[in-house]
Amino acid sequence: MAYGLLKGKRGIITGALDEKSIAWKVALKAKEEGATFTLTNAPLAMRMGAIKQLAEQCEAEIIPADATSVEDIENLYTKSIDILGGKIDFVLHSIGMSPNIRKNRPYGDMNYEWYQKSLDISALSFHKMMQTAEKLDAINEWGSIVALSYIAAQRTFAFYTDMADAKAMLESIARGYGYRYGKLKNVRVNTVSQSPTVTTAGAGIGGFDVFYEYAQLMSPLGNATAEDCASYIVTLFSDLSRMVTMQNLYHDGGFSAVGVSEDLAMKLMQAHQQQQ
């Protein structure tokens, strides 16, 4: 059911790779709620994904951009404003990649050039997108910027390695730039810390199945789906959340507030009994 939450609003959605992507679901939900927007991803990711199919569904234009390139980001904003007929009301930052994780380098044997690339792609790109928008005056007053995060920014998860560092940096940037942009233009900046989600990117992390099952057992509501996350992000784009900024917002079925769940305790007890 649509509520017209984004009627008349213009946006930019990054990172939609395929139908499993949270960004893909956000695009569909934003379209359903009345928004117009452009889609963007890195040229390499676009060749690997199915973004053209999404663009057709959403009647949206695609603007290729490398999120680590200020020049590409400038072009993204300039062309989006031209295509959409006005300044931007919302931006989704759904960008993250770790060469160390992709190439199975453990945390104690990092390739530091790859590590810096992880930070640049997954976190510094968020700052670049906001700094560039500010300099171009590309975002309307009371606009909303949302980035996707994960609880590994606060807690240690084995095998999440340098992506945890990148997410911690991402959340810090949201607070730092959220203050600045709020004072300047009443633009709000938040991160959404989502449950482990079955996406192409998420499934590439070692031990993902264990992460997913553990969170499912811990969360009283179970793991939040990509579709539910998209609905939540749309409310953050809307005027209903206009006084929410500089927050890391957990969308995780309650996982972040639970110490030990009954379901997990029972499973561990059963495993212990089977070993005896």
Short mmCIF file of C-alpha atoms in Angstrom, two decimals, residues 24-222:
data_model
loop_
_atom_site.label_atom_id
_atom_site.label_comp_id
_atom_site.label_asym_id
_atom_site.label_seq_id
_atom_site.Cartn_x
_atom_site.Cartn_y
_atom_site.Cartn_z
CA TRP A 24 17.07 -1.95 -5.58
CA LYS A 25 14.22 -2.37 -3.08
CA VAL A 26 14.56 1.28 -2.02
CA ALA A 27 14.21 2.38 -5.64
CA LEU A 28 11.02 0.38 -6.12
CA LYS A 29 9.56 1.66 -2.85
CA ALA A 30 10.52 5.27 -3.58
CA LYS A 31 8.88 5.02 -7.00
CA GLU A 32 5.76 3.55 -5.38
CA GLU A 33 5.67 6.47 -2.93
CA GLY A 34 5.75 9.05 -5.71
CA ALA A 35 9.44 10.01 -6.03
CA THR A 36 11.45 10.60 -9.17
CA PHE A 37 15.16 9.83 -9.05
CA THR A 38 18.30 8.87 -10.89
CA LEU A 39 20.22 5.65 -10.38
CA THR A 40 23.98 5.34 -10.19
CA ASN A 41 26.68 2.76 -9.68
CA ALA A 42 30.31 2.30 -10.59
CA PRO A 43 30.80 1.37 -14.25
CA LEU A 44 32.25 -2.05 -13.34
CA ALA A 45 29.35 -2.85 -11.01
CA MET A 46 26.89 -1.80 -13.70
CA ARG A 47 28.36 -4.32 -16.11
CA MET A 48 27.99 -7.05 -13.47
CA GLY A 49 24.44 -6.15 -12.44
CA ALA A 50 20.99 -5.57 -13.91
CA ILE A 51 20.49 -1.88 -13.22
CA LYS A 52 19.00 -1.23 -16.67
CA GLN A 53 16.07 -3.46 -15.77
CA LEU A 54 15.48 -1.44 -12.59
CA ALA A 55 15.72 1.83 -14.51
CA GLU A 56 12.98 0.66 -16.87
CA GLN A 57 10.74 -0.36 -13.97
CA CYS A 58 11.24 2.98 -12.22
CA GLU A 59 11.34 5.18 -15.34
CA ALA A 60 14.68 6.44 -14.07
CA GLU A 61 17.84 7.46 -15.88
CA ILE A 62 21.22 5.90 -15.04
CA ILE A 63 24.28 8.07 -14.48
CA PRO A 64 27.48 6.01 -14.09
CA ALA A 65 29.75 7.32 -11.34
CA ASP A 66 32.77 6.16 -9.38
CA ALA A 67 31.90 7.22 -5.83
CA THR A 68 35.58 7.79 -5.01
CA SER A 69 35.87 10.41 -7.79
CA VAL A 70 34.78 13.96 -6.90
CA GLU A 71 34.57 14.75 -10.61
CA ASP A 72 32.16 11.85 -11.17
CA ILE A 73 30.06 12.91 -8.17
CA GLU A 74 29.87 16.49 -9.45
CA ASN A 75 28.64 15.14 -12.78
CA LEU A 76 26.12 12.93 -10.96
CA TYR A 77 24.55 15.87 -9.13
CA THR A 78 24.63 18.24 -12.08
CA LYS A 79 23.03 15.75 -14.46
CA SER A 80 20.49 14.59 -11.86
CA ILE A 81 19.31 18.15 -11.24
CA ASP A 82 18.98 18.68 -14.98
CA ILE A 83 17.14 15.39 -15.58
CA LEU A 84 14.82 15.72 -12.58
CA GLY A 85 14.09 19.40 -13.07
CA GLY A 86 15.32 20.68 -9.73
CA LYS A 87 17.53 20.18 -6.71
CA ILE A 88 17.70 16.89 -4.83
CA ASP A 89 15.58 15.96 -1.78
CA PHE A 90 17.11 12.61 -0.85
CA VAL A 91 20.24 10.54 -1.41
CA LEU A 92 20.87 6.87 -0.60
CA HIS A 93 24.50 5.86 -0.07
CA SER A 94 24.55 2.09 -0.52
CA ILE A 95 28.23 1.61 -1.34
CA GLY A 96 30.71 -0.78 0.19
CA MET A 97 33.51 -3.07 -0.93
CA SER A 98 36.63 -4.64 0.63
CA PRO A 99 39.36 -6.07 -1.61
CA ASN A 100 40.88 -7.74 1.47
CA ILE A 101 37.65 -9.64 2.16
CA ARG A 102 37.21 -10.52 -1.50
CA LYS A 103 40.72 -11.94 -1.62
CA ASN A 104 40.52 -13.67 1.79
CA ARG A 105 43.17 -11.60 3.52
CA PRO A 106 42.78 -11.91 7.31
CA TYR A 107 42.76 -8.89 9.63
CA GLY A 108 46.31 -9.65 10.79
CA ASP A 109 47.70 -9.78 7.26
CA MET A 110 46.11 -6.78 5.56
CA ASN A 111 47.22 -5.39 2.26
CA TYR A 112 47.22 -1.74 3.28
CA GLU A 113 46.65 -0.37 -0.20
CA TRP A 114 43.50 -2.51 -0.36
CA TYR A 115 42.60 -1.39 3.16
CA GLN A 116 42.76 2.24 2.09
CA LYS A 117 40.63 1.38 -0.92
CA SER A 118 38.03 -0.20 1.41
CA LEU A 119 37.86 3.02 3.44
CA ASP A 120 37.72 5.20 0.34
CA ILE A 121 34.93 3.25 -1.32
CA SER A 122 32.89 2.36 1.75
CA ALA A 123 33.20 5.47 3.94
CA LEU A 124 35.13 8.40 2.48
CA SER A 125 32.83 8.31 -0.55
CA PHE A 126 30.00 9.30 1.83
CA HIS A 127 31.89 12.45 2.84
CA LYS A 128 32.71 13.19 -0.79
CA MET A 129 29.04 12.91 -1.77
CA MET A 130 28.00 15.38 0.93
CA GLN A 131 30.87 17.83 0.53
CA THR A 132 30.29 17.93 -3.23
CA ALA A 133 26.54 18.42 -2.74
CA GLU A 134 27.18 21.28 -0.32
CA LYS A 135 29.58 23.04 -2.69
CA LEU A 136 27.13 22.69 -5.58
CA ASP A 137 24.14 23.59 -3.36
CA ALA A 138 22.57 20.48 -4.87
CA ILE A 139 20.26 19.43 -2.01
CA ASN A 140 17.08 21.21 -0.98
CA GLU A 141 16.50 22.49 2.53
CA TRP A 142 15.12 19.70 4.75
CA GLY A 143 16.61 17.10 2.42
CA SER A 144 17.59 13.65 3.73
CA ILE A 145 20.77 11.62 3.23
CA VAL A 146 20.90 7.98 4.37
CA ALA A 147 23.78 5.49 4.31
CA LEU A 148 23.64 1.77 5.01
CA SER A 149 25.71 0.47 7.92
CA TYR A 150 26.07 -2.67 10.07
CA ILE A 151 26.48 -3.34 13.80
CA ALA A 152 30.06 -4.47 13.22
CA ALA A 153 30.84 -0.76 13.53
CA GLN A 154 30.26 -1.17 17.29
CA ARG A 155 30.91 -4.85 17.95
CA THR A 156 33.52 -7.28 16.72
CA PHE A 157 32.34 -9.88 14.21
CA ALA A 158 34.85 -12.44 13.05
CA PHE A 159 35.68 -12.24 9.34
CA TYR A 160 34.13 -8.74 8.90
CA THR A 161 37.70 -7.37 9.15
CA ASP A 162 38.31 -3.96 7.56
CA MET A 163 34.67 -3.46 6.59
CA ALA A 164 33.96 -3.01 10.31
CA ASP A 165 36.47 -0.16 10.38
CA ALA A 166 34.88 1.34 7.27
CA LYS A 167 31.40 1.19 8.80
CA ALA A 168 32.65 2.86 12.02
CA MET A 169 34.13 5.63 9.88
CA LEU A 170 30.90 5.90 7.88
CA GLU A 171 28.85 6.42 11.04
CA SER A 172 31.32 9.02 12.35
CA ILE A 173 31.06 10.94 9.06
CA ALA A 174 27.27 10.89 9.37
CA ARG A 175 27.52 12.60 12.76
CA GLY A 176 30.17 15.09 11.65
CA TYR A 177 28.52 16.08 8.41
CA GLY A 178 25.04 15.75 9.90
CA TYR A 179 25.87 18.59 12.29
CA ARG A 180 27.37 20.73 9.54
CA TYR A 181 24.60 20.17 7.00
CA GLY A 182 21.89 20.60 9.61
CA LYS A 183 23.24 24.02 10.62
CA LEU A 184 23.71 25.10 7.01
CA LYS A 185 20.60 23.82 5.24
CA ASN A 186 18.50 21.77 7.69
CA VAL A 187 19.62 18.71 5.73
CA ARG A 188 19.53 15.59 7.87
CA VAL A 189 22.06 12.77 7.72
CA ASN A 190 21.55 9.29 9.19
CA THR A 191 22.84 5.75 8.90
CA VAL A 192 20.70 2.62 9.03
CA SER A 193 22.28 -0.40 10.70
CA GLN A 194 20.54 -3.27 8.97
CA SER A 195 20.27 -6.95 9.93
CA PRO A 196 22.45 -9.41 8.01
CA THR A 197 20.67 -9.46 4.66
CA VAL A 198 20.91 -11.95 1.83
CA THR A 199 22.37 -9.71 -0.86
CA THR A 200 25.06 -10.36 -3.44
CA ALA A 201 27.50 -8.17 -1.46
CA GLY A 202 26.58 -9.55 1.97
CA ALA A 203 26.81 -13.17 0.94
CA GLY A 204 30.40 -12.56 -0.18
CA ILE A 205 31.56 -12.10 3.41
CA GLY A 206 33.13 -15.19 4.97
CA GLY A 207 30.91 -16.86 7.56
CA PHE A 208 27.82 -14.95 6.38
CA ASP A 209 25.51 -17.94 6.90
CA VAL A 210 26.62 -18.14 10.54
CA PHE A 211 26.11 -14.38 11.02
CA TYR A 212 22.64 -14.68 9.54
CA GLU A 213 21.54 -17.65 11.66
CA TYR A 214 22.97 -16.15 14.85
CA ALA A 215 21.14 -12.84 14.30
CA GLN A 216 17.93 -14.71 13.49
CA LEU A 217 18.15 -16.60 16.79
CA MET A 218 18.98 -13.44 18.75
CA SER A 219 16.38 -11.08 17.30
CA PRO A 220 12.87 -11.22 18.83
CA LEU A 221 11.38 -10.15 15.50
CA GLY A 222 13.87 -12.11 13.38
#
